[in-house]
Short mmCIF file of C-alpha atoms in Angstrom, two decimals:
data_model
loop_
_atom_site.label_atom_id
_atom_site.label_comp_id
_atom_site.label_asym_id
_atom_site.label_seq_id
_atom_site.Cartn_x
_atom_site.Cartn_y
_atom_site.Cartn_z
CA MET A 1 -80.71 -53.18 59.36
CA GLU A 2 -79.62 -55.56 62.23
CA ARG A 3 -80.41 -58.91 59.95
CA GLU A 4 -78.12 -57.35 57.36
CA ARG A 5 -75.19 -56.98 59.81
CA ARG A 6 -76.06 -60.49 61.34
CA ALA A 7 -75.77 -61.55 57.65
CA ALA A 8 -72.84 -60.29 56.87
CA ALA A 9 -71.21 -61.48 60.05
CA ASP A 10 -72.34 -65.06 59.31
CA ALA A 11 -70.54 -64.81 55.93
CA VAL A 12 -67.49 -63.89 57.44
CA LEU A 13 -67.42 -66.66 59.72
CA LEU A 14 -68.29 -68.84 56.91
CA ARG A 15 -65.61 -68.04 54.88
CA ALA A 16 -63.05 -67.79 57.66
CA GLY A 17 -64.11 -71.38 58.62
CA LEU A 18 -63.80 -72.81 55.15
CA VAL A 19 -60.42 -71.25 54.87
CA ALA A 20 -59.12 -72.50 58.19
CA LEU A 21 -60.64 -75.99 57.18
CA THR A 22 -58.89 -75.69 53.85
CA LEU A 23 -55.58 -74.92 55.12
CA THR A 24 -55.54 -77.35 57.72
CA SER A 25 -56.59 -80.19 55.65
CA ALA A 26 -53.74 -79.05 53.01
CA VAL A 27 -51.37 -79.12 55.86
CA SER A 28 -52.11 -82.82 56.91
CA ALA A 29 -52.21 -83.90 53.21
CA TYR A 30 -48.89 -82.47 52.61
CA ARG A 31 -47.47 -84.02 55.84
CA ALA A 32 -48.80 -87.34 55.03
CA ALA A 33 -47.90 -87.35 51.55
CA ALA A 34 -44.26 -86.34 52.54
CA ALA A 35 -44.33 -89.03 55.12
CA GLY A 36 -45.21 -91.21 52.20
CA ASP A 37 -48.31 -92.43 53.62
CA ALA A 38 -50.96 -92.87 51.04
CA GLY A 39 -53.77 -94.06 53.06
CA SER A 40 -53.82 -90.89 55.47
CA THR A 41 -53.38 -88.66 52.44
CA ALA A 42 -56.50 -90.41 50.72
CA PHE A 43 -58.48 -89.83 54.11
CA VAL A 44 -57.85 -86.43 54.47
CA ALA A 45 -58.80 -85.69 50.80
CA ALA A 46 -61.85 -87.89 51.18
CA SER A 47 -62.80 -86.46 54.39
CA TYR A 48 -62.28 -82.69 53.01
CA SER A 49 -64.27 -83.21 50.17
CA THR A 50 -67.05 -84.96 52.28
CA LEU A 51 -67.34 -82.29 54.36
CA LEU A 52 -67.44 -79.67 51.44
CA LEU A 53 -70.18 -81.86 49.99
CA LEU A 54 -71.95 -81.72 53.34
CA PHE A 55 -71.59 -78.30 53.99
CA ARG A 56 -73.28 -77.43 50.12
CA ARG A 57 -76.20 -79.92 50.96
CA LEU A 58 -76.74 -78.07 54.40
CA ARG A 59 -76.83 -74.77 52.56
CA ALA A 60 -78.94 -75.93 49.80
CA TYR A 61 -81.48 -77.38 52.74
CA GLU A 62 -81.23 -74.09 54.68
CA ARG A 63 -82.14 -72.03 51.44
CA LEU A 64 -85.67 -73.70 50.78
CA PRO A 65 -88.72 -72.23 51.70
CA PRO A 66 -90.51 -73.31 54.72
CA PRO A 67 -93.03 -76.20 54.03
CA ALA A 68 -96.05 -75.53 52.78
CA GLY A 69 -99.25 -77.15 54.53
CA ASP A 70 -99.96 -79.12 51.18
CA ALA A 71 -97.32 -81.29 49.58
CA ASP A 72 -95.38 -79.15 47.08
CA ALA A 73 -92.34 -79.80 44.82
CA ASP A 74 -90.09 -78.47 47.64
CA ASP A 75 -91.18 -81.45 49.92
CA GLU A 76 -89.53 -83.79 47.34
CA ARG A 77 -86.48 -82.10 47.34
CA ARG A 78 -86.43 -81.62 51.05
CA ALA A 79 -86.66 -85.13 51.48
CA ARG A 80 -83.80 -85.86 49.18
CA LEU A 81 -81.55 -83.21 50.65
CA ARG A 82 -82.29 -84.76 54.20
CA LEU A 83 -81.22 -88.36 53.02
CA GLU A 84 -78.23 -86.65 51.16
CA VAL A 85 -76.96 -84.74 54.45
CA TRP A 86 -77.57 -88.29 56.61
CA ALA A 87 -75.58 -90.33 54.00
CA LEU A 88 -72.76 -87.66 54.23
CA CYS A 89 -72.87 -87.58 57.92
CA THR A 90 -72.63 -91.43 58.23
CA LEU A 91 -69.97 -91.65 55.73
CA LEU A 92 -67.93 -89.16 57.75
CA THR A 93 -68.86 -90.89 61.23
CA VAL A 94 -67.77 -94.15 59.54
CA MET A 95 -64.56 -92.74 57.94
CA PHE A 96 -63.38 -91.23 61.56
CA ALA A 97 -64.59 -94.23 63.46
CA TRP A 98 -62.46 -96.18 61.56
CA LYS A 99 -59.28 -94.07 62.12
CA VAL A 100 -60.09 -93.86 65.74
CA ALA A 101 -60.52 -97.39 66.43
CA ALA A 102 -57.44 -98.53 64.55
CA ALA A 103 -55.41 -96.23 67.19
CA MET A 104 -57.33 -97.73 70.29
CA PRO A 105 -55.05 -99.78 72.61
CA SER A 106 -57.59 -102.69 72.99
CA TRP A 107 -60.54 -104.15 71.28
CA PRO A 108 -62.81 -103.24 73.91
CA VAL A 109 -62.14 -99.78 73.47
CA ALA A 110 -62.53 -100.06 69.73
CA ALA A 111 -65.63 -101.68 70.11
CA ALA A 112 -66.71 -98.63 72.06
CA VAL A 113 -66.01 -96.19 69.30
CA TRP A 114 -67.82 -98.27 66.78
CA ALA A 115 -71.09 -98.29 69.11
CA MET A 116 -70.90 -94.71 69.52
CA ALA A 117 -70.80 -94.20 65.70
CA ALA A 118 -73.63 -96.71 65.31
CA LEU A 119 -75.45 -94.77 68.05
CA THR A 120 -74.61 -91.53 66.22
CA THR A 121 -75.74 -92.80 63.08
CA ALA A 122 -79.33 -94.41 64.47
CA GLY A 123 -79.65 -90.89 66.36
CA GLY A 124 -79.28 -88.83 63.17
CA CYS A 125 -81.57 -91.13 61.24
CA VAL A 126 -84.20 -90.56 63.85
CA ALA A 127 -83.86 -86.94 64.05
CA LEU A 128 -83.71 -86.22 60.17
CA PHE A 129 -86.44 -88.76 59.39
CA HIS A 130 -88.73 -89.77 62.33
CA HIS A 131 -89.16 -86.50 64.30
CA ARG A 132 -91.28 -83.57 62.77
CA PRO A 133 -90.76 -80.36 64.24
#
């Protein structure tokens, strides 16, 4: 009983988050387009699309059954989904680092932004591919 209530609450939060993401992305894209900034409009559209795809891949990964002791067909799918999740996270990290670094006042600060992005990407690689729970 408690599990079903929690699942229903999680579904409501998920939908609310997706609605908020969609609305804020739409407003950002509208403002950028109204200002004639095609680059920012494309950035908003690309980041929104990438986030939706990331959420879809994460959901597919969550729905896989727990790993069995033997190698099975789900192991191959699990590995592919981990790779897709890492690639999408890396893409988002690079996109946001690009925007943030461009707004930095000096090159050392921009270099620090890129260094943090590289460390985040490397940490994600280690966590997803080299660390087994």
